[in-house]
Amino acid sequence: MIPRPLHAAAAAVIGATLAVVAAGAPARPAGAAVVSDTPWGARLAGALDAARCGSLPPLTATLVGTAGNEAVGGSVAFSPVWMTAGGTAACVTRIEANVSGLPPATAHGFHIHTFGDVARRDGKSAGGHYSSVPGMPHGLPESIFAVMAEDATEGGSGAHHEGDMGNLESNAAGVVAWAGFNGRVVLERVVGRSIILHAAMDDGGQPTGNAGARLAQGIIGGVAIMAAGGRGRALAAAV
Ligand SMILES: *[C@@H]1O[C@H](CO)[C@@H](O)[C@H](O)[C@H]1NC(C)=O
Ligand SMILES: [Cu+2]
């Protein structure tokens, strides 16, 4: 079954849960480093402590092959991790991906796209790369340590879309089993959006990394949000 778009209520339930967890966080101490108002910057501004970070609900997405790519499938999990690096402590996101049915030894652009809308079988109803900051260029993800250092010292403007997660690389059997940390993906902003895995490698070029057609797609959420459909266009435009 293809989940239907525009089920804002389901996204709102999970989004509200995440917002409540974040809202109970202590205020940033006076005199603390000024950081940007991007979601990631807000994290570094003391929006979450270790306990609240650990209580954020993990998110999952089931990837389904697009038309003509039905052999491709997999799952992606997002979970919060409290991390300290270079004197900065923050709630970062661990991302784990298992994919099968890919060509052997190839790289595939791996992104969060704006809408939790997988109605179109070519993957295009998911819209473009998710970014909370208008006009942000495309890019490849930096190491978690680089992001934490940058944001602590320079205000965390963010050099690219939060949805730019780089590439997944298949092994000789056409399988991906990968996990890593991401310093820009913020759980409460990506819930109800979508994952797109592309046919070609994301080379970091503008505007979308030259990653080609959309091979597989899936809505990011908990079980309830995926059953109801994701963050449709109306909700995504509102937040
Ligand atoms: C990926 O596969 C490993 C090994 O089977 C499993 O432990 C893990 O839960 C899987 N993760 C996802 C996101 O599917
Ligand atoms: Cu993409």
PDB file of C-alpha atoms and ligand atoms in Angstrom:
ATOM      1  CA  MET A   1       0.000   0.000   0.000  1.00  0.00           C
ATOM      2  CA  ILE A   2       1.273   3.466  -0.838  1.00  0.00           C
ATOM      3  CA  PRO A   3       0.700   5.807   2.121  1.00  0.00           C
ATOM      4  CA  ARG A   4      -1.466   8.790   1.214  1.00  0.00           C
ATOM      5  CA  PRO A   5      -0.190  12.343   1.606  1.00  0.00           C
ATOM      6  CA  LEU A   6      -1.719  15.128   3.669  1.00  0.00           C
ATOM      7  CA  HIS A   7      -2.269  13.300   6.906  1.00  0.00           C
ATOM      8  CA  ALA A   8      -1.142  16.234   8.950  1.00  0.00           C
ATOM      9  CA  ALA A   9      -2.753  14.970  12.140  1.00  0.00           C
ATOM     10  CA  ALA A  10      -0.465  11.976  12.392  1.00  0.00           C
ATOM     11  CA  ALA A  11       2.621  14.093  11.867  1.00  0.00           C
ATOM     12  CA  ALA A  12       1.325  16.574  14.401  1.00  0.00           C
ATOM     13  CA  VAL A  13       1.060  13.899  17.092  1.00  0.00           C
ATOM     14  CA  ILE A  14       4.677  12.864  16.777  1.00  0.00           C
ATOM     15  CA  GLY A  15       5.839  16.415  16.160  1.00  0.00           C
ATOM     16  CA  ALA A  16       4.050  17.605  19.290  1.00  0.00           C
ATOM     17  CA  THR A  17       5.661  14.862  21.363  1.00  0.00           C
ATOM     18  CA  LEU A  18       9.073  15.940  20.184  1.00  0.00           C
ATOM     19  CA  ALA A  19       8.283  19.624  20.734  1.00  0.00           C
ATOM     20  CA  VAL A  20       7.170  19.004  24.323  1.00  0.00           C
ATOM     21  CA  VAL A  21      10.368  17.157  25.067  1.00  0.00           C
ATOM     22  CA  ALA A  22      12.422  20.010  23.635  1.00  0.00           C
ATOM     23  CA  ALA A  23      10.341  22.764  25.251  1.00  0.00           C
ATOM     24  CA  GLY A  24      11.006  21.484  28.756  1.00  0.00           C
ATOM     25  CA  ALA A  25      14.709  22.068  28.332  1.00  0.00           C
ATOM     26  CA  PRO A  26      16.581  24.593  30.437  1.00  0.00           C
ATOM     27  CA  ALA A  27      17.180  28.069  29.056  1.00  0.00           C
ATOM     28  CA  ARG A  28      20.577  28.879  27.643  1.00  0.00           C
ATOM     29  CA  PRO A  29      22.769  30.361  30.379  1.00  0.00           C
ATOM     30  CA  ALA A  30      23.479  34.086  30.151  1.00  0.00           C
ATOM     31  CA  GLY A  31      26.750  34.724  28.395  1.00  0.00           C
ATOM     32  CA  ALA A  32      26.763  31.393  26.584  1.00  0.00           C
ATOM     33  CA  ALA A  33      28.042  31.448  23.024  1.00  0.00           C
ATOM     34  CA  VAL A  34      25.592  32.946  20.570  1.00  0.00           C
ATOM     35  CA  VAL A  35      24.519  30.439  17.995  1.00  0.00           C
ATOM     36  CA  SER A  36      22.250  30.658  15.017  1.00  0.00           C
ATOM     37  CA  ASP A  37      18.535  30.073  14.948  1.00  0.00           C
ATOM     38  CA  THR A  38      18.874  27.070  12.671  1.00  0.00           C
ATOM     39  CA  PRO A  39      17.558  23.879  14.257  1.00  0.00           C
ATOM     40  CA  TRP A  40      21.049  22.610  14.762  1.00  0.00           C
ATOM     41  CA  GLY A  41      22.179  25.898  16.268  1.00  0.00           C
ATOM     42  CA  ALA A  42      19.251  25.761  18.648  1.00  0.00           C
ATOM     43  CA  ARG A  43      20.414  22.355  19.811  1.00  0.00           C
ATOM     44  CA  LEU A  44      23.784  23.774  20.707  1.00  0.00           C
ATOM     45  CA  ALA A  45      22.134  26.682  22.512  1.00  0.00           C
ATOM     46  CA  GLY A  46      21.106  24.315  25.263  1.00  0.00           C
ATOM     47  CA  ALA A  47      17.703  23.333  23.912  1.00  0.00           C
ATOM     48  CA  LEU A  48      18.232  19.769  25.091  1.00  0.00           C
ATOM     49  CA  ASP A  49      20.172  18.157  27.890  1.00  0.00           C
ATOM     50  CA  ALA A  50      21.412  14.584  27.940  1.00  0.00           C
ATOM     51  CA  ALA A  51      18.274  13.190  29.563  1.00  0.00           C
ATOM     52  CA  ARG A  52      15.876  14.902  27.177  1.00  0.00           C
ATOM     53  CA  CYS A  53      18.027  13.965  24.218  1.00  0.00           C
ATOM     54  CA  GLY A  54      17.810  10.337  25.255  1.00  0.00           C
ATOM     55  CA  SER A  55      14.038  10.521  25.604  1.00  0.00           C
ATOM     56  CA  LEU A  56      13.387  11.739  22.044  1.00  0.00           C
ATOM     57  CA  PRO A  57      11.506   9.035  20.156  1.00  0.00           C
ATOM     58  CA  PRO A  58      13.609   7.316  17.491  1.00  0.00           C
ATOM     59  CA  LEU A  59      12.265   7.473  13.940  1.00  0.00           C
ATOM     60  CA  THR A  60      12.263   4.930  11.146  1.00  0.00           C
ATOM     61  CA  ALA A  61      11.588   4.864   7.414  1.00  0.00           C
ATOM     62  CA  THR A  62      10.852   1.897   5.196  1.00  0.00           C
ATOM     63  CA  LEU A  63      12.326   2.336   1.733  1.00  0.00           C
ATOM     64  CA  VAL A  64      10.309   1.030  -1.205  1.00  0.00           C
ATOM     65  CA  GLY A  65      11.626   0.880  -4.761  1.00  0.00           C
ATOM     66  CA  THR A  66      10.143   3.335  -7.248  1.00  0.00           C
ATOM     67  CA  ALA A  67       8.573   2.231 -10.541  1.00  0.00           C
ATOM     68  CA  GLY A  68      11.007  -0.018 -12.378  1.00  0.00           C
ATOM     69  CA  ASN A  69      13.181  -0.352  -9.279  1.00  0.00           C
ATOM     70  CA  GLU A  70      11.007  -2.737  -7.314  1.00  0.00           C
ATOM     71  CA  ALA A  71      13.998  -4.899  -6.324  1.00  0.00           C
ATOM     72  CA  VAL A  72      15.332  -2.075  -4.160  1.00  0.00           C
ATOM     73  CA  GLY A  73      14.163  -1.904  -0.571  1.00  0.00           C
ATOM     74  CA  GLY A  74      15.363  -1.283   2.932  1.00  0.00           C
ATOM     75  CA  SER A  75      15.022   0.591   6.154  1.00  0.00           C
ATOM     76  CA  VAL A  76      16.558   3.625   7.811  1.00  0.00           C
ATOM     77  CA  ALA A  77      16.555   4.435  11.534  1.00  0.00           C
ATOM     78  CA  PHE A  78      17.248   7.779  13.241  1.00  0.00           C
ATOM     79  CA  SER A  79      18.064   7.913  16.939  1.00  0.00           C
ATOM     80  CA  PRO A  80      19.227  10.677  19.299  1.00  0.00           C
ATOM     81  CA  VAL A  81      22.706  10.506  20.832  1.00  0.00           C
ATOM     82  CA  TRP A  82      24.159  12.893  23.392  1.00  0.00           C
ATOM     83  CA  MET A  83      27.689  13.614  22.245  1.00  0.00           C
ATOM     84  CA  THR A  84      30.564  15.752  23.482  1.00  0.00           C
ATOM     85  CA  ALA A  85      33.265  16.801  21.048  1.00  0.00           C
ATOM     86  CA  GLY A  86      35.834  19.560  21.323  1.00  0.00           C
ATOM     87  CA  GLY A  87      34.206  20.944  24.454  1.00  0.00           C
ATOM     88  CA  THR A  88      30.752  21.116  22.840  1.00  0.00           C
ATOM     89  CA  ALA A  89      27.940  18.881  24.040  1.00  0.00           C
ATOM     90  CA  ALA A  90      24.914  18.367  21.835  1.00  0.00           C
ATOM     91  CA  CYS A  91      22.106  16.061  20.893  1.00  0.00           C
ATOM     92  CA  VAL A  92      23.116  14.608  17.541  1.00  0.00           C
ATOM     93  CA  THR A  93      21.473  12.001  15.351  1.00  0.00           C
ATOM     94  CA  ARG A  94      22.669   8.495  14.651  1.00  0.00           C
ATOM     95  CA  ILE A  95      21.495   7.242  11.268  1.00  0.00           C
ATOM     96  CA  GLU A  96      21.472   3.570  10.364  1.00  0.00           C
ATOM     97  CA  ALA A  97      20.584   2.283   6.894  1.00  0.00           C
ATOM     98  CA  ASN A  98      20.101  -1.198   5.484  1.00  0.00           C
ATOM     99  CA  VAL A  99      19.322  -1.412   1.767  1.00  0.00           C
ATOM    100  CA  SER A 100      19.329  -4.313  -0.682  1.00  0.00           C
ATOM    101  CA  GLY A 101      18.663  -4.825  -4.381  1.00  0.00           C
ATOM    102  CA  LEU A 102      21.195  -2.238  -5.567  1.00  0.00           C
ATOM    103  CA  PRO A 103      23.820  -2.718  -8.290  1.00  0.00           C
ATOM    104  CA  PRO A 104      27.149  -3.950  -6.860  1.00  0.00           C
ATOM    105  CA  ALA A 105      29.718  -1.446  -5.575  1.00  0.00           C
ATOM    106  CA  THR A 106      27.923   1.767  -6.449  1.00  0.00           C
ATOM    107  CA  ALA A 107      27.287   5.040  -4.610  1.00  0.00           C
ATOM    108  CA  HIS A 108      23.781   6.438  -4.317  1.00  0.00           C
ATOM    109  CA  GLY A 109      22.742   9.912  -3.230  1.00  0.00           C
ATOM    110  CA  PHE A 110      20.911   9.674   0.099  1.00  0.00           C
ATOM    111  CA  HIS A 111      18.737  12.605   1.115  1.00  0.00           C
ATOM    112  CA  ILE A 112      15.868  13.798   3.252  1.00  0.00           C
ATOM    113  CA  HIS A 113      13.305  15.384   0.955  1.00  0.00           C
ATOM    114  CA  THR A 114      10.733  17.961   1.990  1.00  0.00           C
ATOM    115  CA  PHE A 115       7.404  16.169   1.817  1.00  0.00           C
ATOM    116  CA  GLY A 116       6.259  12.902   3.332  1.00  0.00           C
ATOM    117  CA  ASP A 117       4.428  12.212   0.100  1.00  0.00           C
ATOM    118  CA  VAL A 118       5.285   8.988  -1.696  1.00  0.00           C
ATOM    119  CA  ALA A 119       2.197   8.866  -3.903  1.00  0.00           C
ATOM    120  CA  ARG A 120       4.101   9.275  -7.140  1.00  0.00           C
ATOM    121  CA  ARG A 121       5.819   6.083  -8.187  1.00  0.00           C
ATOM    122  CA  ASP A 122       8.779   7.988  -9.608  1.00  0.00           C
ATOM    123  CA  GLY A 123       9.510   9.492  -6.186  1.00  0.00           C
ATOM    124  CA  LYS A 124       8.902  13.056  -7.274  1.00  0.00           C
ATOM    125  CA  SER A 125       6.004  13.894  -4.975  1.00  0.00           C
ATOM    126  CA  ALA A 126       8.565  14.030  -2.156  1.00  0.00           C
ATOM    127  CA  GLY A 127       9.712  17.427  -3.443  1.00  0.00           C
ATOM    128  CA  GLY A 128      13.271  18.721  -3.173  1.00  0.00           C
ATOM    129  CA  HIS A 129      15.943  18.405  -0.500  1.00  0.00           C
ATOM    130  CA  TYR A 130      14.754  19.382   2.963  1.00  0.00           C
ATOM    131  CA  SER A 131      16.228  22.635   4.248  1.00  0.00           C
ATOM    132  CA  SER A 132      14.923  24.841   7.029  1.00  0.00           C
ATOM    133  CA  VAL A 133      16.888  27.778   5.650  1.00  0.00           C
ATOM    134  CA  PRO A 134      15.739  29.239   2.310  1.00  0.00           C
ATOM    135  CA  GLY A 135      18.396  29.587  -0.354  1.00  0.00           C
ATOM    136  CA  MET A 136      20.833  27.176   1.277  1.00  0.00           C
ATOM    137  CA  PRO A 137      23.077  25.516  -1.358  1.00  0.00           C
ATOM    138  CA  HIS A 138      23.425  21.779  -1.788  1.00  0.00           C
ATOM    139  CA  GLY A 139      26.428  20.016  -0.271  1.00  0.00           C
ATOM    140  CA  LEU A 140      27.885  16.872   1.212  1.00  0.00           C
ATOM    141  CA  PRO A 141      27.786  16.156   4.952  1.00  0.00           C
ATOM    142  CA  GLU A 142      30.809  17.000   7.099  1.00  0.00           C
ATOM    143  CA  SER A 143      32.108  14.876   9.940  1.00  0.00           C
ATOM    144  CA  ILE A 144      30.164  15.225  13.146  1.00  0.00           C
ATOM    145  CA  PHE A 145      33.207  16.779  14.791  1.00  0.00           C
ATOM    146  CA  ALA A 146      33.535  19.431  12.101  1.00  0.00           C
ATOM    147  CA  VAL A 147      29.885  20.399  12.444  1.00  0.00           C
ATOM    148  CA  MET A 148      30.065  20.650  16.223  1.00  0.00           C
ATOM    149  CA  ALA A 149      33.206  22.756  16.098  1.00  0.00           C
ATOM    150  CA  GLU A 150      31.828  25.024  13.398  1.00  0.00           C
ATOM    151  CA  ASP A 151      28.558  25.636  15.149  1.00  0.00           C
ATOM    152  CA  ALA A 152      30.093  26.263  18.520  1.00  0.00           C
ATOM    153  CA  THR A 153      32.453  28.903  17.200  1.00  0.00           C
ATOM    154  CA  GLU A 154      30.861  30.444  14.134  1.00  0.00           C
ATOM    155  CA  GLY A 155      27.176  30.495  14.771  1.00  0.00           C
ATOM    156  CA  GLY A 156      26.090  27.399  12.979  1.00  0.00           C
ATOM    157  CA  SER A 157      24.820  28.910   9.774  1.00  0.00           C
ATOM    158  CA  GLY A 158      24.972  25.495   8.171  1.00  0.00           C
ATOM    159  CA  ALA A 159      26.695  25.136   4.847  1.00  0.00           C
ATOM    160  CA  HIS A 160      24.051  23.051   3.100  1.00  0.00           C
ATOM    161  CA  HIS A 161      20.567  21.575   3.332  1.00  0.00           C
ATOM    162  CA  GLU A 162      19.967  19.526   6.475  1.00  0.00           C
ATOM    163  CA  GLY A 163      18.682  16.802   4.147  1.00  0.00           C
ATOM    164  CA  ASP A 164      22.034  16.369   2.379  1.00  0.00           C
ATOM    165  CA  MET A 165      23.182  13.071   3.890  1.00  0.00           C
ATOM    166  CA  GLY A 166      25.730  12.211   1.198  1.00  0.00           C
ATOM    167  CA  ASN A 167      25.845   8.736  -0.292  1.00  0.00           C
ATOM    168  CA  LEU A 168      25.205   5.129   0.603  1.00  0.00           C
ATOM    169  CA  GLU A 169      27.636   2.693  -1.019  1.00  0.00           C
ATOM    170  CA  SER A 170      26.631  -0.838  -1.920  1.00  0.00           C
ATOM    171  CA  ASN A 171      28.911  -3.843  -1.497  1.00  0.00           C
ATOM    172  CA  ALA A 172      29.595  -6.551  -4.084  1.00  0.00           C
ATOM    173  CA  ALA A 173      26.205  -8.082  -3.315  1.00  0.00           C
ATOM    174  CA  GLY A 174      24.352  -4.795  -3.882  1.00  0.00           C
ATOM    175  CA  VAL A 175      23.732  -4.384  -0.154  1.00  0.00           C
ATOM    176  CA  VAL A 176      24.235  -1.404   2.139  1.00  0.00           C
ATOM    177  CA  ALA A 177      24.672  -1.831   5.892  1.00  0.00           C
ATOM    178  CA  TRP A 178      25.752   1.566   7.184  1.00  0.00           C
ATOM    179  CA  ALA A 179      25.569   3.681  10.309  1.00  0.00           C
ATOM    180  CA  GLY A 180      26.948   7.116  11.096  1.00  0.00           C
ATOM    181  CA  PHE A 181      26.368  10.325  13.038  1.00  0.00           C
ATOM    182  CA  ASN A 182      24.842  13.458  11.553  1.00  0.00           C
ATOM    183  CA  GLY A 183      25.228  16.918  13.059  1.00  0.00           C
ATOM    184  CA  ARG A 184      22.502  18.660  11.075  1.00  0.00           C
ATOM    185  CA  VAL A 185      19.573  16.263  11.032  1.00  0.00           C
ATOM    186  CA  VAL A 186      17.231  17.245  13.882  1.00  0.00           C
ATOM    187  CA  LEU A 187      14.578  14.649  14.701  1.00  0.00           C
ATOM    188  CA  GLU A 188      11.655  16.997  15.279  1.00  0.00           C
ATOM    189  CA  ARG A 189      12.219  18.714  11.945  1.00  0.00           C
ATOM    190  CA  VAL A 190      12.466  15.595   9.787  1.00  0.00           C
ATOM    191  CA  VAL A 191       9.596  13.569  11.206  1.00  0.00           C
ATOM    192  CA  GLY A 192       6.950  13.042   8.549  1.00  0.00           C
ATOM    193  CA  ARG A 193       9.262  14.006   5.685  1.00  0.00           C
ATOM    194  CA  SER A 194      10.839  11.441   3.358  1.00  0.00           C
ATOM    195  CA  ILE A 195      14.025   9.640   2.428  1.00  0.00           C
ATOM    196  CA  ILE A 196      15.032   9.396  -1.213  1.00  0.00           C
ATOM    197  CA  LEU A 197      17.784   7.077  -2.419  1.00  0.00           C
ATOM    198  CA  HIS A 198      19.014   8.061  -5.883  1.00  0.00           C
ATOM    199  CA  ALA A 199      20.291   6.089  -8.857  1.00  0.00           C
ATOM    200  CA  ALA A 200      23.618   7.944  -9.063  1.00  0.00           C
ATOM    201  CA  MET A 201      26.264   9.323  -6.754  1.00  0.00           C
ATOM    202  CA  ASP A 202      25.762  12.702  -5.093  1.00  0.00           C
ATOM    203  CA  ASP A 203      28.907  14.592  -6.094  1.00  0.00           C
ATOM    204  CA  GLY A 204      28.038  17.671  -4.074  1.00  0.00           C
ATOM    205  CA  GLY A 205      27.370  19.749  -7.200  1.00  0.00           C
ATOM    206  CA  GLN A 206      24.571  22.278  -7.523  1.00  0.00           C
ATOM    207  CA  PRO A 207      21.682  22.259  -7.251  1.00  0.00           C
ATOM    208  CA  THR A 208      21.055  18.652  -6.200  1.00  0.00           C
ATOM    209  CA  GLY A 209      24.329  16.759  -6.464  1.00  0.00           C
ATOM    210  CA  ASN A 210      23.737  15.226  -9.928  1.00  0.00           C
ATOM    211  CA  ALA A 211      22.310  12.179  -8.189  1.00  0.00           C
ATOM    212  CA  GLY A 212      19.846  11.311 -10.939  1.00  0.00           C
ATOM    213  CA  ALA A 213      16.582   9.415 -10.754  1.00  0.00           C
ATOM    214  CA  ARG A 214      14.890   8.368  -7.535  1.00  0.00           C
ATOM    215  CA  LEU A 215      15.400   4.652  -6.840  1.00  0.00           C
ATOM    216  CA  ALA A 216      13.578   4.251  -3.550  1.00  0.00           C
ATOM    217  CA  GLN A 217      11.500   6.342  -1.172  1.00  0.00           C
ATOM    218  CA  GLY A 218      10.043   6.162   2.302  1.00  0.00           C
ATOM    219  CA  ILE A 219       8.314   8.344   4.894  1.00  0.00           C
ATOM    220  CA  ILE A 220      10.224   9.162   8.081  1.00  0.00           C
ATOM    221  CA  GLY A 221       8.155   8.487  11.159  1.00  0.00           C
ATOM    222  CA  GLY A 222       7.050   6.084  13.798  1.00  0.00           C
ATOM    223  CA  VAL A 223       4.677   3.254  13.062  1.00  0.00           C
ATOM    224  CA  ALA A 224       1.604   5.490  13.377  1.00  0.00           C
ATOM    225  CA  ILE A 225       2.816   8.176  11.051  1.00  0.00           C
ATOM    226  CA  MET A 226       3.804   5.715   8.354  1.00  0.00           C
ATOM    227  CA  ALA A 227       0.425   3.983   8.506  1.00  0.00           C
ATOM    228  CA  ALA A 228      -1.374   7.295   8.146  1.00  0.00           C
ATOM    229  CA  GLY A 229       0.826   8.886   5.505  1.00  0.00           C
ATOM    230  CA  GLY A 230       3.528  11.420   6.104  1.00  0.00           C
ATOM    231  CA  ARG A 231       3.993  15.140   6.414  1.00  0.00           C
ATOM    232  CA  GLY A 232       2.073  16.353   3.397  1.00  0.00           C
ATOM    233  CA  ARG A 233       2.488  19.633   1.653  1.00  0.00           C
ATOM    234  CA  ALA A 234       0.109  21.577   3.878  1.00  0.00           C
ATOM    235  CA  LEU A 235       1.907  20.722   7.108  1.00  0.00           C
ATOM    236  CA  ALA A 236       5.372  20.976   5.607  1.00  0.00           C
ATOM    237  CA  ALA A 237       4.570  24.482   4.433  1.00  0.00           C
ATOM    238  CA  ALA A 238       3.321  25.437   7.877  1.00  0.00           C
ATOM    239  CA  VAL A 239       6.445  24.599   9.874  1.00  0.00           C
TER     240      VAL A 239
HETATM  241  C1  LIG B   1      20.136  -3.223   9.991  1.00  0.00           C
HETATM  242  O1  LIG B   1      20.535  -4.558  10.048  1.00  0.00           O
HETATM  243  C2  LIG B   1      21.091  -4.915  11.305  1.00  0.00           C
HETATM  244  C3  LIG B   1      21.635  -6.333  11.185  1.00  0.00           C
HETATM  245  O2  LIG B   1      20.646  -7.210  10.745  1.00  0.00           O
HETATM  246  C4  LIG B   1      20.015  -4.785  12.367  1.00  0.00           C
HETATM  247  O3  LIG B   1      20.543  -5.090  13.629  1.00  0.00           O
HETATM  248  C5  LIG B   1      19.507  -3.348  12.386  1.00  0.00           C
HETATM  249  O4  LIG B   1      18.444  -3.214  13.289  1.00  0.00           O
HETATM  250  C6  LIG B   1      19.047  -2.942  10.998  1.00  0.00           C
HETATM  251  N1  LIG B   1      18.683  -1.540  11.028  1.00  0.00           N
HETATM  252  C7  LIG B   1      17.750  -1.033  10.240  1.00  0.00           C
HETATM  253  C8  LIG B   1      17.530   0.436  10.336  1.00  0.00           C
HETATM  254  O5  LIG B   1      17.102  -1.695   9.466  1.00  0.00           O
HETATM  255 CU    CU B   2      17.546  13.596  -3.205  1.00  0.00          CU
END
